[in-house]
Amino acid sequence: MSLTHRRPATAESGGRGLVFALGLSAMIVSMMQTLVVPILTVVQKDLSLSSSSTSWLATSTLLSAAVFTPLLGRLGDMRGKRPVLLCVLGVTVVGSALAATTSSFPLLLVARAMQGASTAIFPLALSVLRDELPARRLPAAMGLVSGTLAFGSGLALVGAGLLTQGPHPDYHRVFWLATVLSLIALATAAIAVPPSPSSTGGRTDWLGATTLAGALVLLLLPISQGGTWGWTSARCLGLLGGAAVLTAVWVLVERRVRQPLVDMRMFALRPVVFTNLAGVLLGFGMFTQFIGISYLVQTPHRIAGYGFSASVLDAAVVYLLPGTVASLIAAQFGGVLVRRIGARVTLAAGAGSGVLGFGWLAVSHGSPGGVVAAGLLTGIAISFGFATLPAFIVAGVPVHQSGIANGINSIARSLGSSLGSAVITALLSARLLTGLPPGTPAAPAESQYTLSFALGATAFALVVLIALTGLRIEAVPRRKVVGPGGPGGQAPEGVHPTPGPRHRARTRGNSGHR
């Protein structure tokens, strides 16, 4: 492709339609992850399931994401982002429609696994932005698209709460909502997303994909089911040991194949290592907020001595929705701040807001207004975090690895979310109130909420530390190519170091100052 070719739909007009379409698609990703949280008890009752069986509705989505996200991100780099993106959205539509029309638990699990593939949408969307937008537009666009993740999670909680109100709640309505929104996202993406300007081609590393997927499944399965199986059970410990062994096998495979799924040298890059670590901590903080606030406000004050006796709908609309809206608004500014003051400072400032929010919740969660205000601070922190992480990935890896790099970062956030869900749930059930009236549901001791929110504050404090000491990239500088010669070496054969309007615009801008 000629370096002087321009893509008028994006480079000239600013790509507003493209950013909107990709933001809507990214919102679907987070919705699929949290959609079932408010309706698990409804599904359990309707299908006569045990609580352990019902929990697989969330686990199946997580495992599917672990399997498909790295593979599809790499396929997008190799075969073109647009066809892979539209295919994943199509699978999400079919999975949502299947869930909306079935009352069979096995089919519902299949549907949830299909919805889990949607996690690959986010890294594909960021890769499209990197291909299509000029450098001056990229940080703000990535920040906005990333910010829709937090908004989609909250929207799913609110929508599920609204659609299951009344004496006869029906979980099928929630999946119909997912079907309609996924269809809109598919249609919008089909119109707005142009063909990829370049692709690397090459062979698919199926062995590497299989071993990576197996290692992630063996890791995530005990994390998500440890509360049911027992954290020290032979099953949990065996799976964790198997994950360690298979990870070692995967590394050996990737070092030996000619065209690996993941170039192992990518993990030696400082931005990649610390960005993934920050992703784990942000995912942990996000689910600590969702679960901690939701359970806290629904606790009957008359019985427990704390809480606000809120309904599921009140918990979603009154207490969680304000933070969700704040995260969407903050996303409008996160990308702009990345370009103006640097990704490190933006990430540190956002994480500092999270420390304040969780600290407030830990020491003072006795008033509805205080909980809402603290939720606003944590919502801003999550949005700023999600807005900045792609900037570090873009700056740290070459174009031909951006899809897989963002895919791994998405898995890191999913891992953090799973850890947050597992740890907070375990903490809240570890110490229960005694002397409650017979027939009263168990309630955690209030100190367990204090401890949970303190853990959330610690997670964001660690993000501040990572931003200030581990990540040294300001904004989005020239990318480094990781090729046969290592960082700064040559790109693999057939890969142009600077494809896309973003790099072409930079080239023209530099030449103009000579």
Short mmCIF file of C-alpha atoms in Angstrom, two decimals:
data_model
loop_
_atom_site.label_atom_id
_atom_site.label_comp_id
_atom_site.label_asym_id
_atom_site.label_seq_id
_atom_site.Cartn_x
_atom_site.Cartn_y
_atom_site.Cartn_z
CA MET A 1 0.00 0.00 0.00
CA SER A 2 1.27 3.42 -0.89
CA LEU A 3 2.22 5.63 2.01
CA THR A 4 0.48 8.56 0.34
CA HIS A 5 -2.90 6.83 0.07
CA ARG A 6 -5.57 8.35 2.29
CA ARG A 7 -8.78 6.89 3.68
CA PRO A 8 -11.20 9.84 3.52
CA ALA A 9 -13.93 8.20 5.59
CA THR A 10 -11.70 8.11 8.61
CA ALA A 11 -8.58 10.20 8.24
CA GLU A 12 -10.38 13.25 6.88
CA SER A 13 -13.71 13.30 8.69
CA GLY A 14 -12.30 12.20 12.05
CA GLY A 15 -14.05 8.85 11.98
CA ARG A 16 -16.87 9.79 14.35
CA GLY A 17 -19.16 7.15 12.90
CA LEU A 18 -16.41 4.57 13.22
CA VAL A 19 -15.73 5.47 16.85
CA PHE A 20 -19.45 5.29 17.66
CA ALA A 21 -19.80 1.88 15.99
CA LEU A 22 -16.77 0.44 17.75
CA GLY A 23 -17.85 1.94 21.09
CA LEU A 24 -21.24 0.28 20.73
CA SER A 25 -19.54 -3.01 19.90
CA ALA A 26 -17.24 -2.71 22.92
CA MET A 27 -20.24 -2.00 25.15
CA ILE A 28 -21.67 -5.37 24.09
CA VAL A 29 -18.52 -7.06 25.41
CA SER A 30 -18.98 -5.89 28.99
CA MET A 31 -22.72 -6.43 28.88
CA MET A 32 -22.25 -10.11 28.09
CA GLN A 33 -19.98 -10.50 31.12
CA THR A 34 -22.34 -9.00 33.72
CA LEU A 35 -25.73 -9.68 32.12
CA VAL A 36 -26.48 -12.82 34.14
CA VAL A 37 -25.37 -11.53 37.54
CA PRO A 38 -28.81 -10.14 38.55
CA ILE A 39 -30.77 -13.06 37.04
CA LEU A 40 -28.88 -16.08 38.38
CA THR A 41 -31.49 -16.67 41.07
CA VAL A 42 -34.30 -16.35 38.49
CA VAL A 43 -32.66 -18.92 36.20
CA GLN A 44 -31.97 -21.20 39.15
CA LYS A 45 -35.63 -21.15 40.17
CA ASP A 46 -37.08 -21.47 36.65
CA LEU A 47 -34.84 -24.40 35.65
CA SER A 48 -34.76 -26.05 39.11
CA LEU A 49 -30.97 -25.88 39.35
CA SER A 50 -28.54 -25.93 42.24
CA SER A 51 -26.52 -22.80 42.97
CA SER A 52 -23.32 -24.55 41.89
CA SER A 53 -24.86 -25.49 38.53
CA THR A 54 -26.19 -21.97 38.00
CA SER A 55 -22.75 -20.47 38.54
CA TRP A 56 -21.63 -22.15 35.30
CA LEU A 57 -23.63 -19.56 33.38
CA ALA A 58 -20.96 -17.04 34.33
CA THR A 59 -18.05 -19.50 34.21
CA SER A 60 -18.84 -20.73 30.69
CA THR A 61 -18.62 -17.18 29.33
CA LEU A 62 -15.32 -16.58 31.08
CA LEU A 63 -13.78 -19.80 29.75
CA SER A 64 -15.03 -19.09 26.23
CA ALA A 65 -13.42 -15.65 26.36
CA ALA A 66 -10.13 -17.19 27.48
CA VAL A 67 -10.18 -19.63 24.57
CA PHE A 68 -11.27 -17.33 21.74
CA THR A 69 -9.96 -13.85 22.56
CA PRO A 70 -6.24 -14.43 21.88
CA LEU A 71 -6.95 -16.56 18.82
CA LEU A 72 -9.43 -14.15 17.26
CA GLY A 73 -7.24 -11.16 18.05
CA ARG A 74 -4.38 -12.82 16.18
CA LEU A 75 -6.66 -13.85 13.31
CA GLY A 76 -7.71 -10.21 13.00
CA ASP A 77 -4.06 -9.21 12.62
CA MET A 78 -3.49 -11.95 10.02
CA ARG A 79 -6.71 -11.96 7.98
CA GLY A 80 -8.15 -8.49 8.49
CA LYS A 81 -10.02 -6.97 11.42
CA ARG A 82 -13.34 -6.26 9.72
CA PRO A 83 -14.34 -9.82 8.74
CA VAL A 84 -13.29 -11.23 12.11
CA LEU A 85 -15.10 -8.44 13.99
CA LEU A 86 -18.33 -8.97 12.05
CA CYS A 87 -18.07 -12.74 12.51
CA VAL A 88 -17.70 -12.39 16.29
CA LEU A 89 -20.65 -10.00 16.46
CA GLY A 90 -22.69 -12.49 14.42
CA VAL A 91 -21.83 -15.29 16.85
CA THR A 92 -22.86 -13.02 19.72
CA VAL A 93 -26.23 -12.34 18.08
CA VAL A 94 -26.86 -16.06 17.54
CA GLY A 95 -25.82 -16.91 21.10
CA SER A 96 -28.06 -14.20 22.56
CA ALA A 97 -31.04 -15.33 20.45
CA LEU A 98 -30.47 -18.94 21.53
CA ALA A 99 -30.43 -17.91 25.20
CA ALA A 100 -33.61 -15.86 24.68
CA THR A 101 -35.53 -18.79 23.18
CA THR A 102 -34.41 -21.80 25.21
CA SER A 103 -35.36 -23.21 28.59
CA SER A 104 -32.78 -25.99 28.37
CA PHE A 105 -29.82 -25.60 30.70
CA PRO A 106 -27.30 -27.32 28.35
CA LEU A 107 -28.39 -25.06 25.47
CA LEU A 108 -28.21 -22.05 27.76
CA LEU A 109 -24.61 -22.95 28.57
CA VAL A 110 -23.83 -23.20 24.85
CA ALA A 111 -25.46 -19.80 24.32
CA ARG A 112 -23.41 -18.24 27.11
CA ALA A 113 -20.23 -19.70 25.64
CA MET A 114 -21.12 -18.10 22.30
CA GLN A 115 -21.68 -14.78 24.06
CA GLY A 116 -18.27 -15.18 25.70
CA ALA A 117 -16.60 -15.00 22.30
CA SER A 118 -17.65 -11.33 22.24
CA THR A 119 -14.65 -10.51 24.45
CA ALA A 120 -12.55 -10.61 21.28
CA ILE A 121 -14.47 -7.59 19.97
CA PHE A 122 -12.60 -5.13 22.17
CA PRO A 123 -9.02 -5.84 21.00
CA LEU A 124 -10.27 -6.02 17.41
CA ALA A 125 -11.94 -2.61 17.82
CA LEU A 126 -8.74 -1.05 19.14
CA SER A 127 -6.77 -2.53 16.24
CA VAL A 128 -9.25 -1.01 13.78
CA LEU A 129 -8.81 2.40 15.41
CA ARG A 130 -5.05 2.07 15.18
CA ASP A 131 -5.32 1.30 11.47
CA GLU A 132 -7.82 3.98 10.58
CA LEU A 133 -7.33 7.11 12.67
CA PRO A 134 -4.57 9.72 12.54
CA ALA A 135 -2.30 10.06 15.56
CA ARG A 136 -3.98 13.17 16.95
CA ARG A 137 -7.36 11.39 17.13
CA LEU A 138 -6.18 8.02 18.40
CA PRO A 139 -5.87 8.55 22.20
CA ALA A 140 -9.29 10.21 22.55
CA ALA A 141 -10.98 7.59 20.35
CA MET A 142 -9.40 4.71 22.24
CA GLY A 143 -10.34 6.30 25.54
CA LEU A 144 -13.96 6.69 24.49
CA VAL A 145 -14.26 3.15 23.15
CA SER A 146 -12.55 1.76 26.25
CA GLY A 147 -14.83 3.77 28.53
CA THR A 148 -17.89 2.02 27.14
CA LEU A 149 -16.71 -1.17 28.89
CA ALA A 150 -17.56 0.19 32.33
CA PHE A 151 -20.77 1.75 30.99
CA GLY A 152 -21.89 -1.53 29.40
CA SER A 153 -21.39 -3.43 32.64
CA GLY A 154 -23.60 -1.01 34.55
CA LEU A 155 -26.18 -0.88 31.76
CA ALA A 156 -26.47 -4.67 31.83
CA LEU A 157 -27.09 -4.64 35.59
CA VAL A 158 -29.74 -1.94 35.29
CA GLY A 159 -31.44 -3.52 32.26
CA ALA A 160 -31.57 -6.94 33.88
CA GLY A 161 -33.02 -5.43 37.05
CA LEU A 162 -35.73 -3.56 35.14
CA LEU A 163 -36.71 -6.52 32.95
CA THR A 164 -37.07 -8.98 35.83
CA GLN A 165 -39.32 -6.86 38.03
CA GLY A 166 -42.79 -8.02 39.04
CA PRO A 167 -44.27 -11.18 40.50
CA HIS A 168 -43.30 -13.34 37.49
CA PRO A 169 -39.73 -12.46 36.41
CA ASP A 170 -38.60 -13.96 33.11
CA TYR A 171 -34.90 -14.21 32.33
CA HIS A 172 -35.64 -14.58 28.59
CA ARG A 173 -36.39 -10.85 28.39
CA VAL A 174 -32.85 -10.02 29.44
CA PHE A 175 -31.40 -12.12 26.64
CA TRP A 176 -33.80 -10.54 24.14
CA LEU A 177 -32.33 -7.19 25.16
CA ALA A 178 -28.86 -8.60 24.47
CA THR A 179 -30.03 -9.89 21.08
CA VAL A 180 -31.44 -6.54 19.98
CA LEU A 181 -28.40 -4.55 21.09
CA SER A 182 -26.03 -7.06 19.47
CA LEU A 183 -27.95 -6.82 16.21
CA ILE A 184 -27.72 -3.03 16.28
CA ALA A 185 -23.98 -3.27 16.95
CA LEU A 186 -23.54 -5.73 14.09
CA ALA A 187 -25.44 -3.53 11.63
CA THR A 188 -23.59 -0.39 12.73
CA ALA A 189 -20.19 -2.07 12.46
CA ALA A 190 -21.04 -3.47 9.01
CA ILE A 191 -21.76 0.07 7.81
CA ALA A 192 -19.00 2.01 9.56
CA VAL A 193 -15.98 -0.30 9.73
CA PRO A 194 -13.95 -0.23 6.48
CA PRO A 195 -11.85 -3.11 5.16
CA SER A 196 -8.51 -3.46 6.90
CA PRO A 197 -5.74 -1.46 5.17
CA SER A 198 -3.23 -4.24 5.78
CA SER A 199 -2.92 -7.74 7.19
CA THR A 200 0.10 -9.87 7.97
CA GLY A 201 -1.11 -13.14 6.46
CA GLY A 202 0.73 -16.30 7.48
CA ARG A 203 -0.29 -19.55 9.11
CA THR A 204 -2.42 -19.91 12.20
CA ASP A 205 -0.49 -21.31 15.15
CA TRP A 206 -3.12 -23.83 16.21
CA LEU A 207 -0.81 -25.65 18.63
CA GLY A 208 0.06 -22.41 20.37
CA ALA A 209 -3.59 -21.36 20.46
CA THR A 210 -4.64 -24.72 21.92
CA THR A 211 -2.00 -24.79 24.65
CA LEU A 212 -2.66 -21.14 25.60
CA ALA A 213 -6.41 -21.76 25.75
CA GLY A 214 -5.86 -24.87 27.85
CA ALA A 215 -3.59 -23.04 30.28
CA LEU A 216 -6.10 -20.19 30.69
CA VAL A 217 -9.00 -22.60 31.22
CA LEU A 218 -7.06 -24.54 33.84
CA LEU A 219 -6.26 -21.25 35.61
CA LEU A 220 -9.68 -19.59 35.42
CA LEU A 221 -11.74 -22.67 36.26
CA PRO A 222 -10.54 -23.03 39.88
CA ILE A 223 -10.65 -19.26 40.35
CA SER A 224 -14.31 -19.11 39.34
CA GLN A 225 -15.38 -22.34 41.08
CA GLY A 226 -13.06 -22.31 44.09
CA GLY A 227 -15.77 -21.07 46.42
CA THR A 228 -17.90 -24.10 45.56
CA TRP A 229 -15.17 -26.73 45.38
CA GLY A 230 -13.03 -25.43 48.25
CA TRP A 231 -9.87 -23.42 47.67
CA THR A 232 -7.61 -26.13 49.11
CA SER A 233 -9.43 -29.04 47.49
CA ALA A 234 -7.50 -31.52 45.36
CA ARG A 235 -9.50 -30.40 42.32
CA CYS A 236 -8.53 -26.72 42.70
CA LEU A 237 -4.88 -27.39 43.48
CA GLY A 238 -4.61 -29.94 40.69
CA LEU A 239 -6.02 -27.55 38.10
CA LEU A 240 -3.73 -24.74 39.22
CA GLY A 241 -0.75 -27.08 38.98
CA GLY A 242 -1.91 -28.18 35.54
CA ALA A 243 -2.17 -24.52 34.48
CA ALA A 244 1.46 -23.95 35.51
CA VAL A 245 2.65 -27.02 33.58
CA LEU A 246 0.65 -26.16 30.45
CA THR A 247 1.89 -22.57 30.55
CA ALA A 248 5.45 -23.87 30.45
CA VAL A 249 4.52 -26.10 27.51
CA TRP A 250 2.95 -23.13 25.72
CA VAL A 251 6.11 -21.05 26.14
CA LEU A 252 8.21 -23.89 24.68
CA VAL A 253 5.81 -24.23 21.74
CA GLU A 254 5.83 -20.52 20.97
CA ARG A 255 9.62 -20.36 21.06
CA ARG A 256 9.94 -23.15 18.50
CA VAL A 257 7.29 -22.45 15.84
CA ARG A 258 8.15 -20.17 12.91
CA GLN A 259 5.00 -18.04 13.13
CA PRO A 260 3.92 -18.10 16.81
CA LEU A 261 0.53 -16.95 18.05
CA VAL A 262 2.37 -14.70 20.52
CA ASP A 263 5.94 -13.50 20.11
CA MET A 264 7.44 -14.26 23.54
CA ARG A 265 9.69 -11.22 23.21
CA MET A 266 6.56 -9.10 23.52
CA PHE A 267 6.29 -10.10 27.18
CA ALA A 268 9.77 -8.76 27.83
CA LEU A 269 8.59 -5.27 26.91
CA ARG A 270 8.01 -3.14 29.99
CA PRO A 271 4.73 -1.58 28.80
CA VAL A 272 3.20 -5.00 28.08
CA VAL A 273 4.15 -6.51 31.44
CA PHE A 274 2.96 -3.63 33.59
CA THR A 275 -0.11 -2.88 31.47
CA ASN A 276 -1.33 -6.45 31.93
CA LEU A 277 -0.67 -6.24 35.65
CA ALA A 278 -2.63 -2.99 35.80
CA GLY A 279 -5.43 -4.67 33.84
CA VAL A 280 -5.70 -7.42 36.46
CA LEU A 281 -5.92 -4.84 39.25
CA LEU A 282 -8.51 -2.71 37.41
CA GLY A 283 -10.68 -5.77 36.75
CA PHE A 284 -10.40 -6.68 40.42
CA GLY A 285 -11.45 -3.19 41.47
CA MET A 286 -14.39 -3.05 39.07
CA PHE A 287 -15.99 -6.25 40.34
CA THR A 288 -15.19 -5.34 43.94
CA GLN A 289 -17.27 -2.23 43.37
CA PHE A 290 -20.15 -4.04 41.65
CA ILE A 291 -20.42 -6.91 44.12
CA GLY A 292 -19.55 -5.01 47.28
CA ILE A 293 -21.96 -2.11 46.74
CA SER A 294 -24.74 -4.33 45.39
CA TYR A 295 -24.69 -6.70 48.37
CA LEU A 296 -24.17 -3.92 50.91
CA VAL A 297 -27.16 -1.80 49.91
CA GLN A 298 -29.48 -4.82 49.65
CA THR A 299 -28.76 -5.90 53.22
CA PRO A 300 -31.86 -5.37 55.45
CA HIS A 301 -30.90 -2.69 57.97
CA ARG A 302 -33.52 -3.83 60.47
CA ILE A 303 -31.89 -7.24 60.76
CA ALA A 304 -28.19 -6.62 60.18
CA GLY A 305 -27.81 -3.12 61.64
CA TYR A 306 -26.30 -1.82 58.39
CA GLY A 307 -27.33 -1.60 54.74
CA PHE A 308 -30.32 0.14 53.14
CA SER A 309 -32.81 -2.70 52.45
CA ALA A 310 -32.67 -1.87 48.73
CA SER A 311 -34.27 -4.04 46.06
CA VAL A 312 -32.25 -5.46 43.18
CA LEU A 313 -33.58 -2.69 40.94
CA ASP A 314 -32.76 0.02 43.49
CA ALA A 315 -29.24 -1.37 43.88
CA ALA A 316 -28.71 -1.12 40.13
CA VAL A 317 -30.46 2.18 39.38
CA VAL A 318 -29.89 4.23 42.54
CA TYR A 319 -26.47 3.03 43.66
CA LEU A 320 -24.62 1.58 40.63
CA LEU A 321 -25.99 3.58 37.69
CA PRO A 322 -24.51 6.96 38.80
CA GLY A 323 -21.01 5.48 38.81
CA THR A 324 -21.69 3.90 35.43
CA VAL A 325 -22.78 7.23 33.93
CA ALA A 326 -19.76 8.93 35.51
CA SER A 327 -17.49 6.39 33.84
CA LEU A 328 -19.03 7.11 30.44
CA ILE A 329 -18.61 10.86 30.91
CA ALA A 330 -15.05 10.39 32.14
CA ALA A 331 -14.29 8.35 29.03
CA GLN A 332 -14.88 11.49 26.96
CA PHE A 333 -11.91 13.13 28.70
CA GLY A 334 -9.62 10.18 29.42
CA GLY A 335 -8.22 9.95 25.90
CA VAL A 336 -7.79 13.72 25.67
CA LEU A 337 -5.84 13.74 28.93
CA VAL A 338 -3.64 10.91 27.66
CA ARG A 339 -2.55 13.12 24.78
CA ARG A 340 -2.19 16.32 26.79
CA ILE A 341 -0.64 15.24 30.10
CA GLY A 342 0.50 11.69 29.31
CA ALA A 343 -0.86 8.21 29.92
CA ARG A 344 1.11 7.75 33.14
CA VAL A 345 -0.31 10.84 34.83
CA THR A 346 -3.84 10.10 33.61
CA LEU A 347 -3.70 6.52 34.87
CA ALA A 348 -2.22 7.60 38.22
CA ALA A 349 -4.82 10.36 38.68
CA GLY A 350 -7.68 7.99 37.86
CA ALA A 351 -6.36 5.29 40.16
CA GLY A 352 -5.97 7.91 42.89
CA SER A 353 -9.69 8.63 42.50
CA GLY A 354 -10.31 4.91 43.01
CA VAL A 355 -8.25 4.91 46.20
CA LEU A 356 -10.36 7.79 47.54
CA GLY A 357 -13.62 6.11 46.51
CA PHE A 358 -12.85 2.75 48.06
CA GLY A 359 -11.32 4.41 51.11
CA TRP A 360 -14.56 6.35 51.58
CA LEU A 361 -16.56 3.12 51.29
CA ALA A 362 -14.29 1.36 53.78
CA VAL A 363 -14.56 3.95 56.55
CA SER A 364 -18.00 5.43 55.89
CA HIS A 365 -20.69 3.41 54.12
CA GLY A 366 -23.58 4.26 56.38
CA SER A 367 -25.38 6.81 54.18
CA PRO A 368 -26.86 6.37 50.70
CA GLY A 369 -25.35 9.65 49.50
CA GLY A 370 -21.88 8.62 50.64
CA VAL A 371 -22.10 5.28 48.83
CA VAL A 372 -23.24 6.97 45.63
CA ALA A 373 -20.48 9.59 45.84
CA ALA A 374 -17.85 6.94 46.44
CA GLY A 375 -19.23 5.00 43.48
CA LEU A 376 -18.77 8.09 41.30
CA LEU A 377 -15.08 8.23 42.25
CA THR A 378 -14.49 4.53 41.56
CA GLY A 379 -16.41 4.77 38.27
CA ILE A 380 -14.12 7.57 37.11
CA ALA A 381 -11.09 5.53 38.18
CA ILE A 382 -12.17 2.49 36.18
CA SER A 383 -12.94 4.58 33.11
CA PHE A 384 -9.57 6.40 33.20
CA GLY A 385 -7.84 3.07 33.68
CA PHE A 386 -9.52 1.46 30.70
CA ALA A 387 -8.88 4.61 28.62
CA THR A 388 -5.13 4.59 29.26
CA LEU A 389 -4.20 0.91 29.00
CA PRO A 390 -4.62 0.75 25.19
CA ALA A 391 -2.27 3.74 24.85
CA PHE A 392 0.50 1.77 26.53
CA ILE A 393 -0.19 -1.26 24.34
CA VAL A 394 -0.19 0.83 21.15
CA ALA A 395 3.06 2.49 22.16
CA GLY A 396 4.75 -0.73 23.18
CA VAL A 397 4.03 -3.21 20.38
CA PRO A 398 4.12 -3.08 16.56
CA VAL A 399 0.98 -2.87 14.46
CA HIS A 400 1.06 -6.54 13.46
CA GLN A 401 0.89 -7.58 17.14
CA SER A 402 -1.65 -5.04 18.39
CA GLY A 403 -4.61 -7.43 18.14
CA ILE A 404 -3.03 -10.23 20.13
CA ALA A 405 -1.49 -7.78 22.63
CA ASN A 406 -4.85 -6.14 23.35
CA GLY A 407 -6.42 -9.61 23.46
CA ILE A 408 -4.01 -10.69 26.19
CA ASN A 409 -4.78 -7.46 28.06
CA SER A 410 -8.50 -8.20 27.82
CA ILE A 411 -7.85 -11.62 29.33
CA ALA A 412 -5.85 -9.93 32.10
CA ARG A 413 -8.87 -7.75 32.93
CA SER A 414 -11.13 -10.82 32.86
CA LEU A 415 -8.75 -12.61 35.20
CA GLY A 416 -8.86 -9.64 37.57
CA SER A 417 -12.67 -9.56 37.42
CA SER A 418 -12.83 -13.27 38.24
CA LEU A 419 -10.40 -12.81 41.10
CA GLY A 420 -12.42 -9.88 42.40
CA SER A 421 -15.66 -11.84 42.25
CA ALA A 422 -14.14 -14.91 43.91
CA VAL A 423 -12.24 -13.04 46.63
CA ILE A 424 -15.05 -10.68 47.63
CA THR A 425 -17.65 -13.47 47.61
CA ALA A 426 -15.36 -15.60 49.79
CA LEU A 427 -14.74 -12.71 52.19
CA LEU A 428 -18.43 -11.92 52.58
CA SER A 429 -19.24 -15.55 53.37
CA ALA A 430 -16.27 -16.10 55.67
CA ARG A 431 -17.78 -14.31 58.67
CA LEU A 432 -21.55 -14.16 59.10
CA LEU A 433 -23.75 -12.45 61.65
CA THR A 434 -24.97 -14.67 64.45
CA GLY A 435 -28.23 -14.60 66.40
CA LEU A 436 -30.44 -13.77 63.40
CA PRO A 437 -34.12 -14.76 63.55
CA PRO A 438 -34.91 -18.26 62.20
CA GLY A 439 -35.49 -18.30 58.46
CA THR A 440 -33.55 -15.08 57.91
CA PRO A 441 -31.03 -15.21 55.04
CA ALA A 442 -27.40 -15.19 56.15
CA ALA A 443 -25.74 -11.78 56.23
CA PRO A 444 -22.01 -10.98 56.38
CA ALA A 445 -20.56 -9.13 59.33
CA GLU A 446 -20.15 -5.46 58.47
CA SER A 447 -16.40 -5.72 58.98
CA GLN A 448 -16.22 -7.97 55.90
CA TYR A 449 -17.44 -5.11 53.72
CA THR A 450 -14.85 -2.82 55.28
CA LEU A 451 -12.15 -5.37 54.46
CA SER A 452 -13.47 -5.84 50.90
CA PHE A 453 -13.45 -2.12 50.16
CA ALA A 454 -9.99 -1.81 51.72
CA LEU A 455 -8.79 -4.45 49.25
CA GLY A 456 -10.29 -2.38 46.42
CA ALA A 457 -8.39 0.69 47.66
CA THR A 458 -5.19 -1.38 47.82
CA ALA A 459 -5.67 -2.57 44.23
CA PHE A 460 -5.97 1.00 42.96
CA ALA A 461 -3.03 2.13 45.10
CA LEU A 462 -0.96 -0.53 43.34
CA VAL A 463 -2.15 0.86 39.99
CA VAL A 464 -0.87 4.29 41.06
CA LEU A 465 2.48 2.71 41.89
CA ILE A 466 2.62 0.91 38.54
CA ALA A 467 1.75 4.09 36.66
CA LEU A 468 4.45 6.15 38.35
CA THR A 469 7.26 3.59 38.49
CA GLY A 470 6.53 0.75 36.08
CA LEU A 471 5.16 2.57 33.05
CA ARG A 472 7.45 5.21 31.65
CA ILE A 473 5.72 6.00 28.36
CA GLU A 474 4.19 9.44 28.05
CA ALA A 475 1.19 9.56 25.73
CA VAL A 476 1.69 7.66 22.45
CA PRO A 477 5.22 7.92 21.07
CA ARG A 478 6.63 6.23 18.04
CA ARG A 479 6.09 2.54 18.30
CA LYS A 480 8.92 0.05 18.43
CA VAL A 481 8.99 -2.92 16.11
CA VAL A 482 9.55 -6.29 17.67
CA GLY A 483 10.94 -8.48 14.98
CA PRO A 484 13.68 -11.03 14.51
CA GLY A 485 16.16 -8.56 15.86
CA GLY A 486 14.19 -7.87 19.02
CA PRO A 487 12.90 -4.43 19.99
CA GLY A 488 13.92 -1.98 17.36
CA GLY A 489 14.61 -4.78 14.86
CA GLN A 490 12.91 -5.45 11.56
CA ALA A 491 9.25 -6.36 11.24
CA PRO A 492 8.48 -9.86 9.97
CA GLU A 493 8.59 -10.32 6.24
CA GLY A 494 5.57 -8.82 4.49
CA VAL A 495 4.72 -6.48 7.38
CA HIS A 496 5.11 -2.76 6.77
CA PRO A 497 6.38 -0.92 9.83
CA THR A 498 4.05 2.06 9.38
CA PRO A 499 0.69 1.13 7.80
CA GLY A 500 -2.51 3.08 8.36
CA PRO A 501 -3.37 6.79 8.34
CA ARG A 502 -2.10 7.22 11.88
CA HIS A 503 1.47 6.47 10.87
CA ARG A 504 1.16 8.13 7.47
CA ALA A 505 -0.06 11.32 9.12
CA ARG A 506 2.92 11.23 11.46
CA THR A 507 5.30 10.70 8.53
CA ARG A 508 3.86 13.68 6.65
CA GLY A 509 3.93 15.83 9.78
CA ASN A 510 7.57 15.07 10.43
CA SER A 511 8.62 15.72 6.86
CA GLY A 512 6.95 19.10 6.95
CA HIS A 513 9.35 20.36 9.63
CA ARG A 514 12.54 19.50 7.84
#
